[in-house]
CSV table of C-alpha atoms in Angstrom, one decimal:
chain,number,residue,atom,x,y,z
M,1268,MET,CA,-11.1,-3.7,-26.5
M,1269,ARG,CA,-7.7,-2.9,-25.1
M,1270,LEU,CA,-7.0,-6.0,-23.0
M,1271,LEU,CA,-3.4,-5.1,-21.9
M,1272,ALA,CA,-2.8,-3.3,-25.1
M,1273,ALA,CA,0.9,-3.6,-25.7
M,1274,ALA,CA,1.0,-4.5,-22.1
M,1275,LEU,CA,3.5,-7.2,-22.2
M,1276,ALA,CA,5.9,-5.2,-24.2
M,1277,LEU,CA,6.5,-4.4,-20.5
M,1278,PHE,CA,7.8,-7.9,-19.6
M,1279,ALA,CA,8.9,-9.0,-23.1
M,1280,ALA,CA,11.0,-5.8,-23.7
M,1281,GLN,CA,12.4,-5.1,-20.2
M,1282,VAL,CA,14.1,-1.7,-20.2
M,1283,LEU,CA,17.7,-1.4,-19.1
M,1284,LEU,CA,17.1,-0.7,-15.5
M,1285,ALA,CA,19.0,1.9,-13.6
M,1286,ALA,CA,21.4,0.4,-11.0
M,1287,GLU,CA,19.8,2.4,-8.2
M,1288,PRO,CA,16.7,4.3,-9.2
M,1289,ILE,CA,15.8,7.5,-7.5
M,1290,SER,CA,12.6,7.0,-5.6
M,1291,ARG,CA,10.6,7.9,-2.5
M,1292,THR,CA,7.4,6.7,-0.9
M,1293,ILE,CA,4.3,8.5,0.1
M,1294,THR,CA,1.5,7.2,2.3
M,1295,VAL,CA,-2.0,7.2,0.7
M,1296,PRO,CA,-5.4,5.8,1.7
M,1297,LEU,CA,-6.5,2.4,0.5
M,1298,ASP,CA,-9.8,4.2,-0.3
M,1299,TYR,CA,-9.9,8.0,-0.6
M,1300,THR,CA,-13.6,7.9,0.1
M,1301,ASN,CA,-13.2,5.8,3.3
M,1302,THR,CA,-9.9,6.5,4.9
M,1303,ALA,CA,-10.8,4.4,7.9
M,1304,LEU,CA,-10.1,1.4,5.7
M,1305,GLY,CA,-6.4,2.0,6.2
M,1306,HIS,CA,-3.3,3.4,4.4
M,1307,ALA,CA,-0.4,2.0,2.5
M,1308,GLU,CA,2.9,3.2,1.0
M,1309,LEU,CA,3.1,4.0,-2.7
M,1310,THR,CA,6.4,4.4,-4.5
M,1311,ILE,CA,7.2,7.2,-6.8
M,1312,GLU,CA,10.3,7.2,-9.0
M,1313,PHE,CA,12.2,10.0,-10.7
M,1314,GLY,CA,14.0,10.0,-14.0
M,1315,ALA,CA,16.7,12.2,-12.6
M,1316,PRO,CA,17.4,14.2,-9.4
M,1317,PHE,CA,14.4,16.4,-8.7
M,1318,ASP,CA,14.9,20.1,-9.7
M,1319,ARG,CA,12.4,22.5,-8.4
M,1320,THR,CA,13.2,25.0,-11.1
M,1321,LYS,CA,11.9,22.6,-13.8
M,1322,PRO,CA,8.3,21.7,-14.7
M,1323,THR,CA,7.2,18.3,-13.5
M,1324,VAL,CA,5.6,15.7,-15.7
M,1325,ILE,CA,3.8,12.8,-14.1
M,1326,VAL,CA,3.6,9.7,-16.3
M,1327,VAL,CA,0.3,8.0,-15.8
M,1328,ALA,CA,-0.3,4.3,-16.2
M,1329,ASP,CA,-3.6,2.6,-15.3
M,1330,GLY,CA,-4.4,-0.7,-13.7
M,1331,GLN,CA,-3.8,-2.7,-16.9
M,1332,GLN,CA,-0.5,-1.2,-17.9
M,1333,PHE,CA,2.9,-2.2,-16.4
M,1334,TYR,CA,5.5,-0.3,-18.4
M,1335,LEU,CA,6.4,1.6,-15.3
M,1336,GLN,CA,8.6,-0.8,-13.5
M,1337,ARG,CA,11.2,-0.2,-10.8
M,1338,GLY,CA,14.2,1.4,-12.5
M,1339,SER,CA,12.3,2.3,-15.7
M,1340,VAL,CA,11.7,6.0,-15.3
M,1341,ALA,CA,15.3,7.1,-16.0
M,1342,GLU,CA,15.2,5.3,-19.3
M,1343,LEU,CA,11.8,6.7,-20.1
M,1344,GLN,CA,13.0,10.3,-19.4
M,1345,THR,CA,16.0,9.8,-21.7
M,1346,ARG,CA,14.0,8.3,-24.5
M,1347,ARG,CA,10.7,10.3,-24.4
M,1348,PHE,CA,11.2,13.6,-22.5
M,1349,GLY,CA,14.8,14.8,-22.4
M,1350,ASP,CA,16.2,16.8,-19.5
M,1351,ALA,CA,14.0,19.9,-19.6
M,1352,PHE,CA,11.5,18.3,-17.1
M,1353,ASN,CA,11.3,16.5,-13.8
M,1354,VAL,CA,9.8,13.1,-14.9
M,1355,VAL,CA,7.9,11.2,-12.2
M,1356,GLY,CA,6.4,7.7,-12.5
M,1357,ILE,CA,4.0,6.2,-10.0
M,1358,LEU,CA,4.6,2.5,-9.4
M,1359,GLY,CA,0.9,1.8,-9.2
M,1360,ARG,CA,-1.2,0.4,-6.4
M,1361,GLY,CA,-2.1,-2.6,-8.6
M,1362,ALA,CA,1.5,-3.9,-8.4
M,1363,THR,CA,2.0,-3.0,-4.7
M,1364,ASP,CA,1.6,-5.9,-2.2
M,1365,ALA,CA,-0.1,-3.9,0.5
M,1366,PHE,CA,-3.0,-2.9,-1.7
M,1367,ILE,CA,-3.4,-6.3,-3.2
M,1368,ALA,CA,-3.4,-7.9,0.3
M,1369,ALA,CA,-6.3,-5.6,1.3
M,1370,THR,CA,-8.5,-7.2,-1.4
M,1371,ARG,CA,-8.3,-10.6,0.1
M,1372,GLY,CA,-11.3,-12.2,1.8
M,1373,GLU,CA,-11.7,-15.3,3.9
M,1374,GLY,CA,-9.3,-18.1,3.0
M,1375,GLY,CA,-7.3,-15.7,0.8
M,1376,ALA,CA,-9.8,-15.6,-2.0
M,1377,THR,CA,-10.3,-12.3,-3.8
M,1378,ASP,CA,-13.1,-10.2,-2.3
M,1379,TRP,CA,-14.3,-8.5,-5.5
M,1380,ARG,CA,-16.2,-5.8,-3.7
M,1381,LYS,CA,-13.0,-4.8,-1.9
M,1382,ALA,CA,-11.1,-5.1,-5.2
M,1383,TRP,CA,-13.5,-2.6,-6.8
M,1384,GLN,CA,-13.2,-0.3,-3.7
M,1385,ILE,CA,-9.4,-0.2,-3.8
M,1386,PHE,CA,-8.6,-0.4,-7.5
M,1387,ARG,CA,-11.3,1.6,-9.3
M,1388,ALA,CA,-10.2,4.6,-11.3
M,1389,GLU,CA,-11.1,7.0,-8.6
M,1390,GLN,CA,-8.4,5.7,-6.4
M,1391,TRP,CA,-5.7,5.9,-9.1
M,1392,MET,CA,-6.8,9.5,-9.7
M,1393,GLY,CA,-6.4,10.2,-6.0
M,1394,ASP,CA,-2.9,8.8,-6.1
M,1395,ILE,CA,-2.0,11.2,-8.9
M,1396,ASP,CA,-3.2,14.1,-6.9
M,1397,ALA,CA,-1.5,12.9,-3.8
M,1398,VAL,CA,1.8,12.8,-5.7
M,1399,ARG,CA,1.2,16.3,-7.0
M,1400,ARG,CA,0.6,17.6,-3.5
M,1401,ALA,CA,3.7,15.7,-2.2
M,1402,LEU,CA,5.9,17.3,-4.8
M,1403,ALA,CA,4.4,20.7,-5.4
M,1404,GLY,CA,2.1,21.5,-2.4
M,1405,ASP,CA,-1.6,21.9,-2.3
M,1406,ASP,CA,-1.7,24.6,-5.0
M,1407,GLY,CA,1.0,23.2,-7.2
M,1408,ASN,CA,0.6,22.6,-10.9
M,1409,PHE,CA,2.1,20.0,-13.2
M,1410,TYR,CA,2.0,18.3,-16.6
M,1411,LEU,CA,0.6,14.8,-17.4
M,1412,PHE,CA,1.6,12.2,-20.0
M,1413,GLY,CA,-0.2,8.9,-20.8
M,1414,ALA,CA,-1.1,6.5,-23.5
M,1415,SER,CA,-4.1,4.2,-24.2
M,1416,GLY,CA,-5.6,3.3,-20.8
M,1417,GLY,CA,-3.3,5.8,-19.1
M,1418,ALA,CA,-4.5,8.4,-21.5
M,1419,ASP,CA,-8.1,7.5,-20.6
M,1420,LEU,CA,-7.3,7.9,-16.9
M,1421,ILE,CA,-5.8,11.3,-17.6
M,1422,HIS,CA,-9.0,12.5,-19.2
M,1423,GLN,CA,-10.9,11.2,-16.2
M,1424,PHE,CA,-8.5,13.0,-13.9
M,1425,LEU,CA,-8.9,16.3,-15.8
M,1426,LEU,CA,-12.6,16.3,-15.2
M,1427,ARG,CA,-12.0,16.3,-11.4
M,1428,TYR,CA,-8.6,17.8,-10.9
M,1429,GLY,CA,-7.9,19.7,-14.1
M,1430,ARG,CA,-7.4,23.0,-12.5
M,1431,HIS,CA,-4.0,21.8,-11.4
M,1432,VAL,CA,-2.9,20.6,-14.8
M,1433,LEU,CA,-1.2,23.0,-17.1
M,1434,ARG,CA,-0.6,20.7,-20.0
M,1435,ALA,CA,-1.7,17.1,-20.7
M,1436,TYR,CA,-0.4,14.9,-23.5
M,1437,THR,CA,-2.5,11.8,-24.3
M,1438,GLY,CA,-1.8,9.1,-27.0
M,1439,SER,CA,-4.7,7.0,-28.3
M,1440,PRO,CA,-7.0,7.8,-25.4
M,1441,GLY,CA,-9.9,5.4,-25.1
M,1442,ASN,CA,-13.3,6.2,-23.6
M,1443,ASP,CA,-15.8,3.3,-23.7
M,1444,ALA,CA,-18.7,5.4,-22.3
M,1445,LEU,CA,-18.2,7.9,-25.1
M,1446,ALA,CA,-17.9,5.1,-27.7
M,1447,ARG,CA,-21.2,3.7,-26.4
M,1448,GLU,CA,-22.8,7.2,-26.7
M,1449,LEU,CA,-21.5,7.6,-30.2
M,1450,ARG,CA,-22.7,4.1,-31.1
M,1451,LEU,CA,-19.3,3.0,-32.2
M,1452,ARG,CA,-18.6,-0.7,-32.8
M,1453,ASP,CA,-16.2,-2.2,-30.3
M,1454,GLU,CA,-14.9,-5.0,-32.4
M,1455,GLY,CA,-14.7,-3.5,-35.9
M,1456,THR,CA,-11.7,-5.7,-37.0
M,1457,TRP,CA,-13.5,-8.9,-36.1
M,1458,ASP,CA,-16.8,-7.7,-37.6
M,1459,GLU,CA,-15.0,-7.1,-40.9
M,1460,LEU,CA,-13.4,-10.5,-40.9
M,1461,SER,CA,-16.6,-12.2,-39.9
M,1462,SER,CA,-18.1,-11.1,-43.2
M,1463,ASP,CA,-16.5,-14.4,-44.4
M,1464,PRO,CA,-18.9,-16.8,-42.8
M,1465,SER,CA,-16.5,-19.7,-43.3
M,1466,LEU,CA,-14.1,-18.3,-40.7
M,1467,GLU,CA,-16.7,-18.3,-38.0
M,1468,VAL,CA,-17.9,-21.7,-38.9
M,1469,LYS,CA,-14.4,-23.1,-38.7
M,1470,LEU,CA,-13.7,-21.4,-35.4
M,1471,GLN,CA,-17.0,-22.5,-33.9
M,1472,LYS,CA,-16.1,-26.1,-34.6
M,1473,VAL,CA,-12.5,-25.7,-33.2
M,1474,LEU,CA,-14.0,-24.4,-30.0
M,1475,ALA,CA,-16.5,-27.2,-29.8
M,1476,ASP,CA,-13.7,-29.8,-30.4
M,1477,HIS,CA,-11.2,-28.2,-28.0
M,1478,PRO,CA,-13.2,-26.6,-25.2
M,1479,ALA,CA,-10.3,-26.6,-22.7
M,1480,GLU,CA,-8.3,-24.4,-25.1
M,1481,ARG,CA,-11.1,-21.8,-25.6
M,1482,ALA,CA,-9.5,-19.1,-23.4
M,1483,ALA,CA,-6.2,-19.4,-25.1
M,1484,ILE,CA,-7.7,-19.5,-28.6
M,1485,MET,CA,-9.9,-16.4,-28.0
M,1486,THR,CA,-7.0,-14.5,-26.3
M,1487,ALA,CA,-4.7,-15.3,-29.3
M,1488,LEU,CA,-7.3,-13.9,-31.7
M,1489,GLN,CA,-7.8,-10.9,-29.5
M,1490,ARG,CA,-4.1,-10.1,-29.2
M,1491,GLN,CA,-3.1,-10.7,-32.8
M,1492,HIS,CA,-3.7,-7.2,-34.0
M,1493,PHE,CA,-1.0,-5.9,-31.5
M,1494,PHE,CA,1.6,-7.8,-33.4
M,1495,VAL,CA,0.4,-7.7,-37.0
M,1496,SER,CA,-0.1,-4.7,-39.2
M,1497,ALA,CA,-3.6,-3.6,-40.2
M,1498,ALA,CA,-2.8,-4.5,-43.8
M,1499,ASP,CA,-1.7,-8.0,-43.0
M,1500,LEU,CA,-4.3,-8.7,-40.3
M,1501,PRO,CA,-7.0,-10.3,-42.5
M,1502,ARG,CA,-4.6,-12.7,-44.1
M,1503,GLU,CA,-2.9,-13.6,-40.7
M,1504,ARG,CA,-6.2,-14.0,-39.0
M,1505,SER,CA,-7.5,-16.4,-41.7
M,1506,ALA,CA,-4.2,-18.3,-41.6
M,1507,LEU,CA,-4.4,-18.7,-37.8
M,1508,ILE,CA,-8.0,-20.0,-38.0
M,1509,ASP,CA,-7.2,-22.4,-40.8
M,1510,ALA,CA,-4.3,-23.7,-38.7
M,1511,LEU,CA,-6.6,-24.2,-35.7
M,1512,ALA,CA,-9.1,-25.9,-38.0
M,1513,ARG,CA,-6.4,-28.4,-38.9
M,1514,TRP,CA,-5.5,-28.5,-35.2
M,1515,ASP,CA,-1.9,-27.7,-36.1
M,1516,VAL,CA,-0.4,-27.8,-32.6
M,1517,ALA,CA,2.9,-26.3,-33.7
M,1518,ALA,CA,1.2,-23.3,-35.3
M,1519,PHE,CA,-1.0,-22.8,-32.3
M,1520,ALA,CA,2.0,-23.0,-30.0
M,1521,HIS,CA,3.8,-20.4,-32.1
M,1522,ALA,CA,0.8,-18.1,-32.0
M,1523,ARG,CA,0.6,-18.4,-28.2
M,1524,GLU,CA,4.2,-17.5,-27.8
M,1525,THR,CA,4.3,-14.7,-30.4
M,1526,TYR,CA,1.1,-13.1,-29.0
M,1527,GLN,CA,2.1,-13.7,-25.4
M,1528,VAL,CA,-1.1,-15.6,-24.7
M,1529,ASP,CA,0.2,-17.7,-21.8
M,1530,ALA,CA,1.9,-14.8,-20.2
M,1531,ILE,CA,-1.3,-12.8,-20.3
M,1532,LEU,CA,-3.4,-15.6,-18.9
M,1533,GLU,CA,-0.9,-16.2,-16.2
M,1534,LEU,CA,-0.8,-12.5,-15.3
M,1535,GLU,CA,-4.6,-12.4,-15.1
M,1536,ARG,CA,-4.5,-15.3,-12.6
M,1537,SER,CA,-1.8,-13.7,-10.5
M,1538,PRO,CA,-2.3,-11.2,-7.7
M,1539,ARG,CA,-1.5,-8.4,-10.2
M,1540,GLY,CA,-4.5,-9.6,-12.2
M,1541,ILE,CA,-6.9,-8.2,-9.6
M,1542,ALA,CA,-6.3,-4.6,-10.6
M,1543,ILE,CA,-6.2,-5.5,-14.3
M,1544,ALA,CA,-9.7,-7.1,-13.9
M,1545,VAL,CA,-11.1,-4.0,-12.2
M,1546,ARG,CA,-9.7,-1.7,-14.9
M,1547,GLU,CA,-10.9,-3.9,-17.7
M,1548,PHE,CA,-14.3,-4.1,-16.0
M,1549,GLU,CA,-14.5,-0.3,-16.1
M,1550,PHE,CA,-13.9,-0.4,-19.9
M,1551,LEU,CA,-16.3,-3.3,-20.6
M,1552,TYR,CA,-19.1,-2.2,-18.4
M,1553,ALA,CA,-19.1,1.3,-19.7
M,1554,SER,CA,-19.2,0.0,-23.3
M,1555,GLY,CA,-22.1,-2.4,-22.6
M,1556,THR,CA,-20.7,-4.7,-25.3
M,1557,TYR,CA,-20.6,-7.7,-23.1
M,1558,ARG,CA,-24.4,-8.0,-23.7
M,1559,ARG,CA,-23.5,-9.1,-27.3
M,1560,LEU,CA,-22.2,-12.4,-25.9
M,1561,GLY,CA,-24.6,-15.2,-26.6
M,1562,ASP,CA,-26.0,-13.6,-29.8
M,1563,GLY,CA,-24.8,-16.7,-31.7
M,1564,HIS,CA,-21.7,-15.1,-33.0
M,1565,LEU,CA,-18.1,-15.1,-31.8
M,1566,HIS,CA,-16.6,-11.9,-30.2
M,1567,PRO,CA,-13.0,-12.8,-29.2
M,1568,SER,CA,-12.1,-9.4,-27.7
M,1569,ILE,CA,-15.3,-9.0,-25.7
M,1570,GLU,CA,-15.2,-12.6,-24.5
M,1571,ALA,CA,-11.5,-12.5,-23.5
M,1572,VAL,CA,-12.2,-9.5,-21.2
M,1573,TYR,CA,-15.6,-10.8,-19.9
M,1574,THR,CA,-14.0,-14.0,-18.7
M,1575,SER,CA,-11.7,-12.2,-16.3
M,1576,THR,CA,-14.2,-9.5,-15.2
M,1577,LYS,CA,-17.3,-11.7,-14.8
M,1578,PRO,CA,-17.4,-11.4,-10.9
M,1579,LEU,CA,-17.4,-7.6,-11.2
M,1580,ILE,CA,-20.0,-7.6,-14.0
M,1581,GLU,CA,-22.3,-9.7,-11.7
M,1582,LEU,CA,-21.8,-7.3,-8.8
M,1583,ALA,CA,-22.7,-4.3,-10.9
M,1584,GLU,CA,-25.7,-5.9,-12.4
M,1585,ARG,CA,-27.0,-6.8,-8.9
M,1586,GLY,CA,-26.4,-3.2,-7.8
M,1587,ASP,CA,-23.7,-4.2,-5.3
M,1588,ILE,CA,-21.2,-1.8,-6.9
M,1589,THR,CA,-22.0,1.4,-8.8
M,1590,PRO,CA,-19.6,2.5,-11.6
M,1591,PRO,CA,-19.7,6.2,-12.0
M,1592,ARG,CA,-21.3,8.0,-14.9
M,1593,PHE,CA,-19.1,9.8,-17.4
M,1594,ASP,CA,-19.8,13.5,-17.9
M,1595,LEU,CA,-17.5,15.7,-20.0
M,1596,THR,CA,-19.2,19.0,-18.9
M,1597,PRO,CA,-16.3,20.1,-16.6
M,1598,ALA,CA,-13.9,19.8,-19.6
M,1599,HIS,CA,-15.6,22.8,-21.2
M,1600,ALA,CA,-14.4,25.2,-18.6
M,1601,LEU,CA,-10.8,24.0,-18.2
M,1602,SER,CA,-7.8,26.2,-19.1
M,1603,THR,CA,-5.5,23.1,-19.4
M,1604,GLU,CA,-3.8,22.7,-22.8
M,1605,VAL,CA,-4.5,19.2,-24.1
M,1606,PHE,CA,-2.6,17.5,-26.9
M,1607,LEU,CA,-4.3,14.3,-28.3
M,1608,LEU,CA,-2.3,12.0,-30.6
M,1609,ALA,CA,-4.7,9.5,-32.3
M,1610,ALA,CA,-4.2,6.9,-35.0
M,1611,ARG,CA,-6.6,6.5,-37.9
M,1612,TRP,CA,-6.0,2.8,-38.2
M,1613,ASP,CA,-6.1,2.1,-34.5
M,1614,GLU,CA,-7.4,-1.5,-34.1
M,1615,ALA,CA,-8.0,-1.2,-30.3
M,1616,ILE,CA,-9.5,2.3,-29.9
M,1617,ASP,CA,-11.7,4.1,-32.4
M,1618,TYR,CA,-10.0,7.3,-33.6
M,1619,ARG,CA,-13.4,9.1,-33.4
M,1620,ILE,CA,-13.3,9.0,-29.6
M,1621,SER,CA,-10.2,11.3,-29.8
M,1622,ILE,CA,-12.1,13.7,-32.0
M,1623,ALA,CA,-15.0,13.9,-29.6
M,1624,LEU,CA,-12.7,14.3,-26.6
M,1625,ALA,CA,-10.5,16.9,-28.3
M,1626,TYR,CA,-13.4,19.2,-29.0
M,1627,SER,CA,-14.6,19.0,-25.4
M,1628,TYR,CA,-11.6,21.1,-24.3
M,1629,PRO,CA,-11.3,24.8,-25.1
M,1630,HIS,CA,-7.6,24.6,-25.6
M,1631,HIS,CA,-6.6,21.5,-27.6
M,1632,GLU,CA,-4.6,20.1,-30.5
M,1633,LEU,CA,-5.6,16.9,-32.2
M,1634,PHE,CA,-3.1,15.1,-34.5
M,1635,LEU,CA,-4.7,12.2,-36.3
M,1636,ALA,CA,-1.7,10.1,-37.5
M,1637,ASP,CA,-1.8,7.8,-40.5
M,1638,ASP,CA,-0.8,4.9,-38.2
M,1639,ASN,CA,-2.1,2.1,-35.9
M,1640,HIS,CA,-2.5,1.7,-32.2
M,1641,MET,CA,1.2,0.9,-31.6
M,1642,PHE,CA,2.3,3.9,-33.7
M,1643,GLY,CA,4.4,1.4,-35.6
M,1644,ASN,CA,5.0,3.5,-38.8
M,1645,ALA,CA,8.7,3.0,-39.3
M,1646,LYS,CA,9.0,6.3,-41.1
M,1647,ALA,CA,7.7,8.1,-38.0
M,1648,GLY,CA,10.8,7.1,-36.0
M,1649,GLU,CA,11.1,9.4,-32.9
M,1650,LEU,CA,8.3,11.7,-33.9
M,1651,GLN,CA,6.3,11.0,-30.8
M,1652,SER,CA,9.1,12.0,-28.6
M,1653,ARG,CA,9.6,15.2,-30.5
M,1654,ILE,CA,5.9,16.0,-30.3
M,1655,VAL,CA,5.8,15.3,-26.5
M,1656,GLN,CA,8.9,17.4,-25.8
M,1657,THR,CA,7.8,20.3,-28.0
M,1658,PHE,CA,4.3,20.5,-26.7
M,1659,LEU,CA,5.1,20.1,-23.0
M,1660,ARG,CA,8.0,22.6,-23.2
M,1661,TYR,CA,6.4,25.3,-25.4
M,1662,GLY,CA,2.7,24.7,-25.4
M,1663,LEU,CA,-0.2,25.1,-27.9
M,1664,GLY,CA,0.1,27.9,-30.4
M,1665,SER,CA,3.8,28.2,-29.9
M,1666,PRO,CA,6.0,28.8,-33.0
M,1667,GLU,CA,8.0,25.7,-32.0
M,1668,LEU,CA,5.0,23.4,-32.0
M,1669,ARG,CA,3.5,24.9,-35.2
M,1670,LYS,CA,6.8,24.5,-37.0
M,1671,LEU,CA,7.0,20.8,-35.9
M,1672,LEU,CA,3.5,20.1,-36.9
M,1673,ASP,CA,4.1,21.6,-40.3
M,1674,GLU,CA,7.2,19.4,-40.7
M,1675,ILE,CA,5.3,16.2,-40.0
M,1676,GLU,CA,2.2,17.0,-42.0
M,1677,TRP,CA,3.0,14.0,-44.1
M,1678,TYR,CA,2.3,11.8,-41.1
M,1679,ARG,CA,-1.2,13.2,-40.6
M,1680,TRP,CA,-4.0,11.2,-42.0
M,1681,HIS,CA,-6.0,12.8,-44.9
M,1682,GLU,CA,-9.2,11.4,-46.2
């Protein structure tokens, strides 16, 4: 489960913001399927002055990603893309006051039906297409870039609007509906660790003794893998549970700070948490894994997400909202060139999802890296930027891309 995967590298590692970012606003519907609900302004930001002679890359972040902040796109263009493209970021509706205000019901409480109406993936896809039309006209084409939840949103977008996308780069794309269809386990890391029964026994007792800390404990366990290497995770997870069993307050406080637990919980309770909950609901409901809760075992990742998405789960199970079905059939006819970068040791998203996605597109390149979800292999350095720039600039099958892939074969996972 992705729960803000890397998300707070956003707040914790604030980029050097441009003094005066280049931006403009466009007016979009609150709900593309019911424009009578009203409209609001959405901000789009440019990495550099827009040049109509260059191809345009739209950077896609979904409702639970916040690395696109005001002033961040110029730095992102320099670090990831270079100057061969127009780089455009959408400062999403989930962080825009007018959209958040439209989800409020009586007394200012969140109306979760409205929240679903305004923040579901369909609306974010509509925003991407609205930006395309604003910049390139009704028939204009463009490139897409996204990672993790944003990559998942790109694949959803391609199924509806792919005819306008020339090239799309996606890193660690998730797809919970596909994971469910493939019968992939959602919490593999915890399942492996729970093979030691003593860990679960200890944790069950801690939770019984400290019920008020349950959310923080489960969130710490859920987020630990974003900060610890796959090789070190079993040892670190055991150490954390042992510290909790002793009720080592200092160790727990250190874990909460290191894994940004309180920042995450505060964010979920804030107005921005509404869009996060909707996006996480889309993941969790599609996976169906929340039905494992109550089976007598502990599922930190599933529980952490379920807690914040419960109102939406209840609406869906009553039939009051209807999440769309996922169908890859339109992908088979696309001419879009799609590059998928996946990590063999990804703790958040099963790499086999990328394999299934890749072979749904007639024109694709799949690179399965010997790395984890954060692509933290120190030897890899700036490889991802080189891949992004080479693919977007020259395309699949180009001598430039083939040469680069040959050079980095050492980074590819081999069984």
